[in-house]
Amino acid sequence: MTTHEPAFNLSSESPGKIALRTLVRDRRSWVASTMLVIVVALTLFAPLYASLVSKTDPFVSTINGTVVLDGVEVQVLQQSTEGLKIGVNPIGPTWKIGPYFLGADNQGRDVAARLLYGGTNTLLIGFSAAALTLIVATLVGVIAGYSGKIIDSVISRILDVIWAFPVYLLSISLSVVLLTSGFKWGPLSLEAGSLYLPIFIIGLVYVPYVARPIRGQVLALREREFVKAAIGGGAKNSTIIFREILPNVIPSVLVFIPLMVSLAMLTESALSFLSIGVQAPDASWGTIIKDGLGLLYTRPIVALAPGLFIAFTAVSLNLLGDAVRDALDPKARLRGAF
Amino acid sequence: MLVSISILVFLIFFATPGVDPAARIAGRNADQLTLQQVRATFDLDKPIHIRYVSMMKHLFIDRDLTSYVNRGAEVWPQLTQAIPATLSLVFGAALIWLVLGLALGITAAGMRKSWVDPAIGIIGIIGVSLPVYWLGEVVNLITQGRLHATLFRWVPPLGYVPFTESPGGWFLALLFPWLTLSLLYAGIYIRVVRSEIVGLMQEDYIKTERAKGAGEKRILIKHASRMSLITVVSLFGLDFGALVGGSALLTEVVFGIQGVGRLTFTALQNFDLPLIMATVMYAAFFIVIANAVVDLVYAWIDPRVRRG
């Protein structure tokens, strides 16, 4: 490192290292990661927030409860004083660190605490469903693309049919069917109303979106010289798949991660909004928006806050997705240099 | 394709392991006798392939398929009543998002060295990140809430007004649903158009054109943008088909529009299988049609397809 730099960088750095360096240098990835870390940290603090700050159980309704604010004891749910004076008005946001920072929902539960707990579920489902999609899709795509012939055409047909089915309609249909009865098939058993159900459904409906491009890529890889050489050299199928094919597919899978998490999260919240996702008493950002619907004109914050959280998280994931794509796709880097 | 989709739906509802449709229709605490009655009335005791054929026959040939939930209510009229609302919603929104997506996408690709490109990029990312139903609620809060008495007095209450009843009312009632629905898709299209054009600018025929001395503006509009339309058209076919087929249901639910998506959702919640079959078949029909139209438009855009 004492002599001058060579005119051309002829170092034999691995593509992975180059990609990582591009990613680290990209301002977008820093902004996006910071945003993500903030959201994840906030949701992880949910139990702490509930016990130390809000001091109420966010999963138990306190319809007749009272709370002391500024030294005055007030009802959590007050009789409405407007219009026909029917119905109740939950406590509004206090905007002070303490109980009911963002007010209460129509069951007297602390919105801020529920928001954090709901975030845990939304993010958990988003990440797990995306992981499920990517694992299944890579498996299916590699098997279809590598084995070719009948197996490939059968798998491709099935993927085509699922693909032609709008994602939302498919996931809603599956949720409606499975929600009340759960799913039992051989050793696999998912309880009705459990968090695994939306993970399972969302994870599966997006499989064609990832499996189809991966299959195409594997088909092309099979024709490449280095794979042919391995076949000619008498390598076992498993060796070829794990040593030659998979390492070349992994970058595409990585590009999909942030996008799939974002899509899975948005789908989860939409399903929960339609009350066929996360089930009470559990919360997710989608269910809180649904709870806030009835209070939209009196306590808009209940519906607004979770939506802002969803948007914030999705923006960070999409931003990260763009940065990862540019770092891993050499063509995109070329575009950047142009 | 249509057949395989109908079989898939049928299997989801009748053959999912651990799910008993009779129990769903009868209700949570039905006793054995009720269950048996339900099975008999809805032919659930017959083998599954016979039920499938009989339902398809009633749906398409006799066209007298009736609902499970509202006994005697035919499925077809319900569907045909809901179609105009969904078509109006999706057509208007599609117009907005296509114009926005193309205009902003091309602008961003053309102005890559200035601040305009990243600014449009941010609009695109926000567009794809907002949950559409939540955006709808926010729009409702603004237009139907406190400001309704002053600034937004001209906004009609939520719901759909048929065009034949009052064209002006139809337009006003759909204006905000259009804007809401189109924002998400505008975000997607801005991003797709921009990255397509940026990629196409590397192609050989663009270099040829540049070598011939054509101006950058001409290359951008006449060549790169035109070829990017191929991707846009195929994407549009899928999106439009899916939306008309019921994917607009979140927007319909939020804005109280009685469209196909909402009909499907109600049918799903009530486990009204004949209605579900009808709406899903209608959706699949639109998706297949949209794909066929896409192929025709390809030939119109890309001269290579016509020759080939």
XYZ file of C-alpha atoms in Angstrom:
646
model
C 0.000 0.000 0.000
C 2.997 2.272 -0.297
C 3.317 2.437 -4.069
C 1.012 4.241 -6.463
C -2.412 2.924 -7.374
C -2.583 0.997 -10.645
C -4.478 2.667 -13.481
C -6.876 -0.259 -13.686
C -8.150 -2.132 -10.719
C -7.161 -5.666 -11.578
C -7.765 -7.065 -8.124
C -9.510 -10.405 -8.032
C -12.248 -9.292 -5.677
C -15.236 -11.591 -5.549
C -18.500 -10.252 -7.006
C -20.032 -10.545 -3.567
C -17.439 -8.213 -2.086
C -17.889 -5.689 -4.871
C -21.653 -5.778 -4.381
C -21.302 -5.338 -0.634
C -18.985 -2.369 -1.123
C -21.378 -0.755 -3.596
C -24.182 -1.273 -1.120
C -22.240 0.209 1.782
C -21.327 3.247 -0.316
C -24.928 3.790 -1.371
C -26.554 6.519 0.677
C -29.969 4.942 0.147
C -29.026 1.758 1.961
C -27.918 3.734 5.011
C -31.092 5.806 5.123
C -33.243 2.705 4.618
C -31.430 0.610 7.236
C -31.660 3.397 9.783
C -35.402 3.705 9.176
C -35.836 -0.055 9.487
C -33.780 -0.307 12.661
C -35.870 2.463 14.236
C -39.134 0.678 13.428
C -37.904 -2.727 14.565
C -36.450 -1.299 17.782
C -39.710 0.538 18.533
C -41.790 -2.603 18.115
C -39.381 -4.668 20.198
C -39.874 -2.213 23.048
C -43.615 -2.925 23.075
C -43.734 -4.991 26.305
C -41.457 -2.481 28.019
C -43.620 0.423 26.858
C -46.794 -1.268 28.047
C -45.442 -1.972 31.522
C -43.454 1.215 32.112
C -45.138 3.995 30.152
C -48.734 3.193 29.303
C -49.197 1.070 32.456
C -52.250 -0.685 31.016
C -52.752 -4.048 29.398
C -53.272 -3.227 25.711
C -55.181 -6.464 25.145
C -57.857 -6.026 27.817
C -60.742 -3.676 27.223
C -61.328 -1.184 30.010
C -64.710 0.154 29.021
C -65.588 1.456 32.479
C -62.057 2.311 33.491
C -60.768 5.638 34.647
C -57.359 7.178 34.396
C -55.702 10.027 36.265
C -54.464 12.732 33.896
C -52.984 15.973 35.241
C -54.214 14.992 38.675
C -57.824 14.681 37.518
C -59.546 11.336 37.271
C -61.353 10.961 33.929
C -63.332 8.225 32.247
C -61.446 6.391 29.505
C -64.624 6.291 27.446
C -66.724 9.426 27.806
C -70.335 9.760 26.803
C -70.488 11.608 23.507
C -71.506 15.229 23.942
C -71.994 15.997 20.264
C -74.988 15.464 18.025
C -77.444 12.921 19.339
C -75.220 12.175 22.335
C -75.220 8.498 21.486
C -72.100 6.389 21.714
C -68.869 7.060 23.476
C -65.748 9.053 22.809
C -62.531 7.426 23.885
C -59.851 9.570 25.475
C -57.954 11.605 22.912
C -54.192 11.765 22.540
C -52.493 13.367 25.547
C -49.227 13.928 23.633
C -47.433 13.516 26.956
C -45.223 10.562 27.749
C -47.456 8.388 29.889
C -50.741 6.539 29.622
C -52.813 7.197 26.489
C -50.089 9.065 24.620
C -52.102 8.512 21.444
C -55.422 8.149 23.225
C -57.616 5.081 23.565
C -59.565 3.022 21.058
C -63.270 2.302 21.400
C -62.542 -0.423 23.939
C -60.449 1.855 26.095
C -57.162 0.232 25.156
C -53.985 2.293 24.886
C -53.438 2.971 21.176
C -49.707 3.664 21.418
C -49.019 0.352 23.174
C -51.196 -1.544 20.727
C -49.403 0.167 17.876
C -46.069 -1.203 19.068
C -47.453 -4.685 19.739
C -49.221 -4.642 16.384
C -45.981 -3.685 14.718
C -44.297 -6.774 16.148
C -46.945 -8.959 14.533
C -46.979 -7.107 11.221
C -43.202 -7.242 10.910
C -43.044 -10.848 12.094
C -45.602 -11.899 9.491
C -43.935 -9.779 6.825
C -40.483 -11.252 7.376
C -41.625 -14.850 7.939
C -43.978 -14.873 4.953
C -41.247 -13.426 2.746
C -38.809 -16.062 3.998
C -41.332 -18.798 3.259
C -41.979 -17.407 -0.232
C -38.289 -17.183 -1.065
C -37.391 -20.640 0.241
C -40.297 -22.391 -1.470
C -39.904 -20.361 -4.664
C -36.165 -21.033 -4.925
C -36.747 -24.721 -4.335
C -39.568 -24.911 -6.869
C -37.769 -22.731 -9.412
C -34.518 -24.686 -9.211
C -36.262 -28.059 -9.360
C -38.405 -27.015 -12.325
C -35.595 -25.336 -14.207
C -33.010 -28.021 -13.552
C -35.058 -31.164 -14.101
C -36.831 -29.899 -17.222
C -39.190 -32.179 -19.155
C -42.397 -33.322 -17.459
C -41.614 -32.068 -13.956
C -40.895 -28.622 -15.359
C -44.049 -28.434 -17.444
C -46.241 -29.613 -14.557
C -44.738 -27.106 -12.122
C -44.877 -24.292 -14.682
C -48.558 -25.014 -15.426
C -49.417 -24.885 -11.734
C -47.494 -21.644 -11.301
C -49.288 -20.165 -14.340
C -52.700 -20.932 -12.897
C -51.854 -19.377 -9.532
C -50.286 -16.412 -11.343
C -53.487 -15.768 -13.331
C -55.375 -15.562 -10.048
C -55.169 -12.030 -8.564
C -53.060 -12.222 -5.365
C -55.598 -10.455 -3.210
C -58.484 -12.656 -4.323
C -56.450 -15.808 -3.725
C -55.199 -14.785 -0.297
C -58.647 -13.575 0.736
C -60.243 -16.830 -0.437
C -57.702 -18.917 1.440
C -58.025 -16.782 4.566
C -61.805 -16.994 4.582
C -61.705 -20.768 4.201
C -58.963 -21.455 6.714
C -59.595 -18.776 9.298
C -62.276 -20.412 11.395
C -61.262 -24.014 10.939
C -57.493 -23.954 10.696
C -55.533 -26.239 8.422
C -54.740 -29.894 8.885
C -52.844 -31.946 6.367
C -50.731 -34.835 7.446
C -48.186 -33.653 9.999
C -48.862 -30.013 9.129
C -51.476 -28.478 11.375
C -52.203 -24.793 11.785
C -54.597 -23.697 14.448
C -57.503 -21.422 13.593
C -56.725 -17.797 14.370
C -53.009 -18.369 14.891
C -50.359 -16.098 13.432
C -49.008 -18.981 11.366
C -52.091 -18.953 9.186
C -51.523 -15.535 7.556
C -47.799 -16.318 7.286
C -48.595 -19.557 5.507
C -51.194 -18.004 3.180
C -49.229 -14.880 2.249
C -46.050 -16.896 1.894
C -47.662 -19.261 -0.587
C -49.595 -16.832 -2.787
C -46.438 -14.947 -3.759
C -44.460 -18.069 -4.695
C -45.118 -17.789 -8.468
C -43.830 -14.209 -8.518
C -40.394 -15.360 -7.429
C -40.378 -18.936 -8.714
C -41.029 -17.992 -12.348
C -38.030 -15.702 -12.819
C -35.811 -18.146 -10.887
C -36.897 -21.032 -13.082
C -36.073 -18.962 -16.163
C -32.660 -18.170 -14.779
C -31.911 -21.817 -13.973
C -32.992 -22.814 -17.487
C -30.466 -20.353 -18.916
C -27.747 -21.453 -16.467
C -28.145 -25.084 -17.504
C -26.966 -24.176 -20.987
C -23.865 -22.336 -19.768
C -20.427 -23.845 -20.334
C -19.448 -24.200 -16.678
C -22.567 -26.228 -15.919
C -22.063 -28.354 -19.023
C -18.467 -28.908 -17.935
C -19.635 -30.069 -14.524
C -22.143 -32.437 -16.128
C -19.462 -33.692 -18.490
C -17.081 -34.124 -15.578
C -19.553 -36.558 -14.062
C -20.574 -34.429 -11.114
C -23.611 -35.532 -9.153
C -26.878 -33.601 -9.618
C -26.764 -32.389 -6.032
C -23.212 -31.117 -6.508
C -24.167 -29.242 -9.664
C -27.214 -27.686 -8.028
C -25.442 -26.604 -4.844
C -22.029 -25.687 -6.260
C -22.858 -24.353 -9.733
C -26.525 -23.339 -9.970
C -27.462 -22.012 -6.525
C -24.553 -19.557 -6.122
C -25.652 -17.942 -9.386
C -29.291 -17.748 -8.334
C -28.682 -16.348 -4.851
C -28.174 -12.707 -5.996
C -31.632 -12.656 -7.609
C -33.124 -14.095 -4.434
C -31.381 -11.423 -2.359
C -32.859 -8.693 -4.571
C -36.323 -10.064 -3.865
C -35.970 -10.016 -0.043
C -36.836 -6.374 0.754
C -39.536 -6.238 -1.916
C -41.187 -9.427 -0.703
C -41.110 -8.312 2.930
C -42.764 -5.056 1.909
C -45.397 -6.833 -0.206
C -46.084 -9.429 2.490
C -46.460 -6.704 5.108
C -48.881 -4.706 2.947
C -50.894 -7.854 2.186
C -51.036 -8.802 5.852
C -52.320 -5.398 6.855
C -54.905 -5.473 4.064
C -56.140 -8.900 5.191
C -56.222 -7.755 8.813
C -58.096 -4.632 7.741
C -60.734 -6.922 6.210
C -60.693 -8.811 9.570
C -59.418 -12.016 7.982
C -55.775 -11.641 8.960
C -54.501 -11.329 12.511
C -57.307 -12.203 14.911
C -58.325 -10.483 18.149
C -57.066 -10.133 20.817
C -53.792 -9.984 18.878
C -53.175 -6.746 17.043
C -51.476 -5.750 13.835
C -51.265 -2.406 12.093
C -54.082 -3.524 9.807
C -56.431 -4.421 12.663
C -55.742 -1.111 14.399
C -56.671 0.775 11.213
C -59.872 -1.263 11.151
C -60.528 -0.429 14.841
C -59.939 3.224 14.048
C -62.493 3.215 11.253
C -65.438 3.824 13.563
C -63.527 6.643 15.255
C -62.263 8.178 12.012
C -64.044 11.509 12.397
C -63.689 11.858 16.170
C -60.290 10.275 16.954
C -58.531 10.097 13.561
C -55.160 9.321 15.145
C -56.203 5.711 15.844
C -56.445 4.978 12.110
C -53.759 7.412 10.971
C -50.838 6.277 13.120
C -50.642 2.609 12.032
C -50.942 3.622 8.374
C -48.030 6.000 8.778
C -46.007 3.191 10.349
C -46.840 0.857 7.467
C -45.913 3.501 4.917
C -42.679 4.359 6.738
C -41.607 0.714 6.890
C -42.604 0.019 3.286
C -40.707 3.085 2.050
C -37.566 1.939 3.866
C -37.879 -1.590 2.461
C -38.405 -0.368 -1.090
C -35.486 2.020 -0.793
C -33.302 -0.803 0.484
C -34.590 -2.994 -2.340
C -33.507 -0.418 -4.931
C -30.046 -0.154 -3.385
C -29.608 -3.938 -3.219
C -30.739 -4.325 -6.825
C -28.306 -1.711 -8.065
C -25.490 -3.314 -6.072
C -26.100 -6.883 -7.226
C -27.115 -6.313 -10.835
C -24.001 -5.525 -12.907
C -26.195 -4.177 -15.691
C -27.745 -1.709 -13.287
C -24.273 -0.590 -12.219
C -23.452 -0.009 -15.857
C -26.548 2.140 -16.063
C -25.398 4.076 -13.059
C -22.047 4.809 -14.707
C -23.651 5.924 -17.929
C -56.959 -21.701 -18.313
C -60.488 -20.729 -17.289
C -61.250 -24.352 -16.491
C -58.178 -24.832 -14.323
C -58.940 -21.659 -12.382
C -62.502 -22.773 -11.731
C -61.243 -26.159 -10.530
C -58.709 -24.480 -8.242
C -61.394 -22.313 -6.638
C -63.714 -25.254 -6.271
C -61.002 -27.277 -4.576
C -60.097 -24.439 -2.221
C -63.641 -24.278 -0.950
C -64.661 -27.901 -0.996
C -61.551 -29.973 -0.576
C -59.244 -28.013 1.727
C -58.116 -30.498 4.389
C -59.849 -29.950 7.690
C -62.578 -27.693 6.327
C -66.190 -28.838 6.222
C -68.294 -26.577 3.980
C -71.531 -27.870 5.470
C -70.429 -26.789 8.926
C -69.537 -23.356 7.557
C -72.924 -22.892 5.921
C -74.897 -24.260 8.866
C -73.167 -22.075 11.413
C -70.929 -22.578 14.371
C -73.066 -24.634 16.703
C -75.163 -26.665 14.302
C -76.100 -30.178 15.436
C -75.720 -33.343 13.352
C -79.269 -33.225 12.021
C -78.896 -29.686 10.687
C -75.602 -30.621 9.122
C -77.240 -33.509 7.321
C -80.045 -31.285 6.100
C -77.536 -28.762 4.831
C -75.606 -31.460 3.024
C -78.785 -32.702 1.374
C -80.073 -29.284 0.248
C -76.755 -28.199 -1.195
C -75.896 -31.597 -2.698
C -72.815 -31.733 -0.511
C -73.277 -35.485 -0.059
C -72.619 -36.152 -3.735
C -69.108 -36.812 -5.070
C -67.055 -33.719 -5.687
C -66.692 -33.986 -9.476
C -70.450 -34.331 -9.955
C -71.027 -31.228 -7.863
C -68.464 -29.341 -9.916
C -70.057 -30.256 -13.247
C -73.537 -29.453 -12.000
C -72.459 -26.040 -10.712
C -70.665 -25.173 -13.954
C -73.743 -26.212 -15.947
C -76.025 -24.000 -13.884
C -73.576 -21.139 -14.074
C -72.851 -21.075 -17.794
C -75.464 -23.075 -19.677
C -78.706 -22.593 -17.756
C -77.554 -19.343 -16.163
C -79.908 -19.969 -13.247
C -77.382 -20.644 -10.514
C -78.813 -19.424 -7.235
C -77.130 -18.200 -4.098
C -76.626 -20.488 -1.088
C -77.293 -17.736 1.382
C -80.251 -15.873 -0.104
C -82.158 -18.894 -1.341
C -83.658 -18.209 -4.749
C -81.596 -15.128 -5.502
C -79.944 -15.681 -8.855
C -76.247 -15.010 -9.187
C -76.080 -13.446 -12.649
C -78.177 -10.300 -11.984
C -76.136 -9.546 -8.862
C -72.977 -9.717 -10.888
C -74.227 -7.660 -13.831
C -75.417 -4.966 -11.424
C -71.993 -4.661 -9.859
C -69.956 -4.593 -13.075
C -70.631 -0.965 -14.202
C -69.407 0.439 -10.880
C -66.151 -1.512 -10.999
C -65.569 -0.739 -14.680
C -66.093 2.990 -14.073
C -63.740 2.945 -11.122
C -60.967 1.021 -12.850
C -61.181 2.800 -16.233
C -60.894 6.236 -14.667
C -58.072 5.232 -12.364
C -56.222 3.473 -15.198
C -56.366 6.626 -17.310
C -54.865 8.690 -14.497
C -52.111 6.248 -13.600
C -51.092 5.628 -17.208
C -50.755 9.347 -17.922
C -48.931 9.991 -14.636
C -46.738 6.914 -14.869
C -45.619 7.548 -18.434
C -45.175 11.310 -18.083
C -43.202 11.144 -14.830
C -41.303 7.982 -15.772
C -40.108 9.444 -19.084
C -39.277 12.767 -17.449
C -37.233 11.030 -14.754
C -35.323 8.959 -17.304
C -34.684 12.042 -19.442
C -33.428 14.188 -16.570
C -31.171 11.711 -14.830
C -28.480 14.245 -14.066
C -30.688 16.756 -12.309
C -32.625 16.690 -9.033
C -35.809 15.903 -10.946
C -34.991 12.187 -11.243
C -34.523 11.459 -7.525
C -37.531 13.629 -6.702
C -39.749 11.604 -9.017
C -38.129 8.462 -7.607
C -39.311 9.414 -4.130
C -42.859 9.989 -5.416
C -42.725 6.520 -6.958
C -41.531 4.849 -3.763
C -44.161 6.576 -1.655
C -46.822 5.560 -4.182
C -45.959 1.871 -3.917
C -45.618 2.005 -0.134
C -48.963 3.471 0.917
C -51.685 0.979 1.841
C -54.512 1.864 -0.547
C -57.346 1.352 1.958
C -55.603 3.584 4.473
C -55.056 6.286 1.857
C -58.775 6.027 1.083
C -59.588 6.558 4.754
C -57.344 9.609 4.893
C -59.027 11.009 1.783
C -62.422 10.376 3.396
C -61.278 12.045 6.584
C -60.301 15.140 4.640
C -63.204 15.339 2.214
C -65.996 13.976 4.421
C -64.805 15.216 7.792
C -64.622 18.715 9.193
C -63.723 20.310 5.873
C -66.823 18.845 4.266
C -68.871 21.823 5.401
C -66.548 24.349 3.785
C -63.830 23.416 1.323
C -65.202 20.074 0.116
C -68.909 20.894 0.068
C -69.091 19.721 -3.535
C -67.979 16.183 -2.682
C -71.008 13.882 -2.639
C -71.474 11.353 0.182
C -69.728 7.999 -0.238
C -71.224 5.643 -2.769
C -71.627 5.085 -6.468
C -73.864 7.136 -8.783
C -74.668 5.424 -12.103
C -73.571 7.355 -15.174
C -77.002 7.018 -16.742
C -78.558 8.673 -13.705
C -76.336 11.731 -13.587
C -73.017 12.049 -15.451
C -71.874 14.896 -13.206
C -72.725 13.018 -10.044
C -70.970 9.950 -11.435
C -67.823 11.965 -12.011
C -67.814 13.668 -8.614
C -68.575 10.446 -6.746
C -65.708 8.653 -8.442
C -63.134 11.451 -8.484
C -61.496 10.673 -5.147
C -61.700 6.887 -5.505
C -59.961 7.311 -8.878
C -57.179 9.393 -7.414
C -56.716 7.017 -4.482
C -56.577 3.862 -6.550
C -54.350 5.393 -9.224
C -51.653 6.605 -6.810
C -50.413 3.086 -6.032
C -50.294 2.096 -9.684
C -48.807 5.416 -10.750
C -45.968 4.646 -8.322
C -45.395 1.224 -9.878
C -45.543 2.556 -13.442
C -43.241 5.501 -12.799
C -40.608 3.091 -11.492
C -41.055 0.571 -14.280
C -41.049 3.143 -17.112
C -37.962 4.881 -15.780
C -35.852 1.759 -15.285
C -36.981 0.339 -18.640
C -35.965 3.477 -20.529
C -32.651 3.756 -18.691
C -31.920 0.139 -19.623
C -33.027 0.589 -23.228
C -30.707 3.564 -23.683
C -27.850 1.019 -23.683
C -29.273 -0.893 -26.633
C -27.470 -0.997 -29.962
C -30.250 0.564 -31.982
C -30.177 3.586 -29.695
C -26.428 3.879 -30.223
C -27.005 3.636 -33.984
C -29.555 6.388 -33.794
C -27.175 8.520 -31.762
C -24.381 7.900 -34.274
C -26.718 9.044 -37.021
C -26.884 12.353 -35.189
C -30.409 12.213 -33.787
C -31.055 14.516 -30.830
C -31.299 13.026 -27.339
C -34.891 14.214 -26.990
C -35.931 12.513 -30.205
C -34.204 9.280 -29.171
C -35.874 9.378 -25.767
C -39.394 9.998 -27.022
C -39.430 8.218 -30.343
C -37.307 5.155 -29.635
C -36.665 4.385 -25.966
C -40.099 5.405 -24.710
C -41.815 3.557 -27.494
C -40.010 0.327 -26.711
C -40.619 0.740 -22.989
C -44.324 0.609 -23.827
C -43.959 -3.131 -24.430
C -43.267 -3.732 -20.754
C -45.903 -1.206 -19.718
C -48.546 -2.855 -21.870
C -47.971 -6.345 -20.510
C -47.965 -5.044 -16.953
C -51.081 -3.027 -17.667
C -52.873 -6.071 -19.044
C -52.264 -7.996 -15.824
C -53.119 -5.098 -13.501
C -56.209 -4.006 -15.379
C -57.548 -7.542 -15.624
C -56.959 -8.177 -11.931
C -58.539 -4.879 -10.880
C -61.652 -5.266 -13.013
C -61.842 -8.823 -11.735
C -62.205 -7.695 -8.148
C -58.796 -6.654 -6.855
C -60.179 -3.137 -6.474
C -62.163 -4.441 -3.537
C -60.217 -2.516 -0.898
C -60.953 0.766 -2.682
C -64.560 -0.298 -3.173
C -64.959 -1.183 0.490
C -63.437 2.069 1.715
C -65.486 4.291 -0.607
C -68.699 2.313 -0.300
C -68.878 1.437 -3.985
C -71.031 -1.610 -4.699
C -68.711 -3.220 -7.222
C -67.535 -6.687 -8.102
C -64.773 -6.713 -5.522
C -67.174 -5.931 -2.740
C -69.624 -8.493 -4.041
C -66.877 -11.116 -4.021
C -65.846 -10.182 -0.517
C -69.402 -10.402 0.835
C -69.832 -13.723 -0.920
C -66.608 -15.014 0.603
C -67.600 -13.937 4.091
C -70.970 -15.679 3.788
C -69.384 -18.724 2.191
C -71.805 -18.236 -0.695
C -70.043 -20.557 -3.108
C -72.189 -20.085 -6.237
C -71.657 -16.339 -6.048
C -67.940 -16.828 -5.430
C -67.688 -19.115 -8.453
C -69.493 -16.554 -10.605
C -67.344 -13.612 -9.564
C -64.099 -15.566 -9.828
C -64.982 -16.914 -13.272
C -65.841 -13.409 -14.352
C -62.481 -12.209 -12.988
C -60.576 -14.971 -14.748
C -62.462 -14.163 -17.965
C -61.312 -10.550 -17.787
C -57.737 -11.546 -17.078
C -57.658 -13.866 -20.084
C -59.249 -11.193 -22.328
C -56.798 -8.570 -21.083
C -53.874 -10.827 -21.951
C -55.231 -11.411 -25.450
C -55.587 -7.660 -25.993
C -52.023 -7.201 -24.747
C -50.741 -9.518 -27.467
C -52.547 -7.481 -30.129
C -51.143 -4.226 -28.813
C -47.616 -5.704 -28.838
C -47.802 -6.100 -32.588
C -48.926 -2.519 -32.927
C -46.031 -1.143 -30.843
C -43.171 -3.401 -31.862
C -42.613 -3.863 -35.589
C -40.475 -6.937 -34.892
C -43.484 -8.832 -33.529
C -45.463 -8.149 -36.740
C -42.719 -9.583 -38.922
C -41.930 -12.495 -36.666
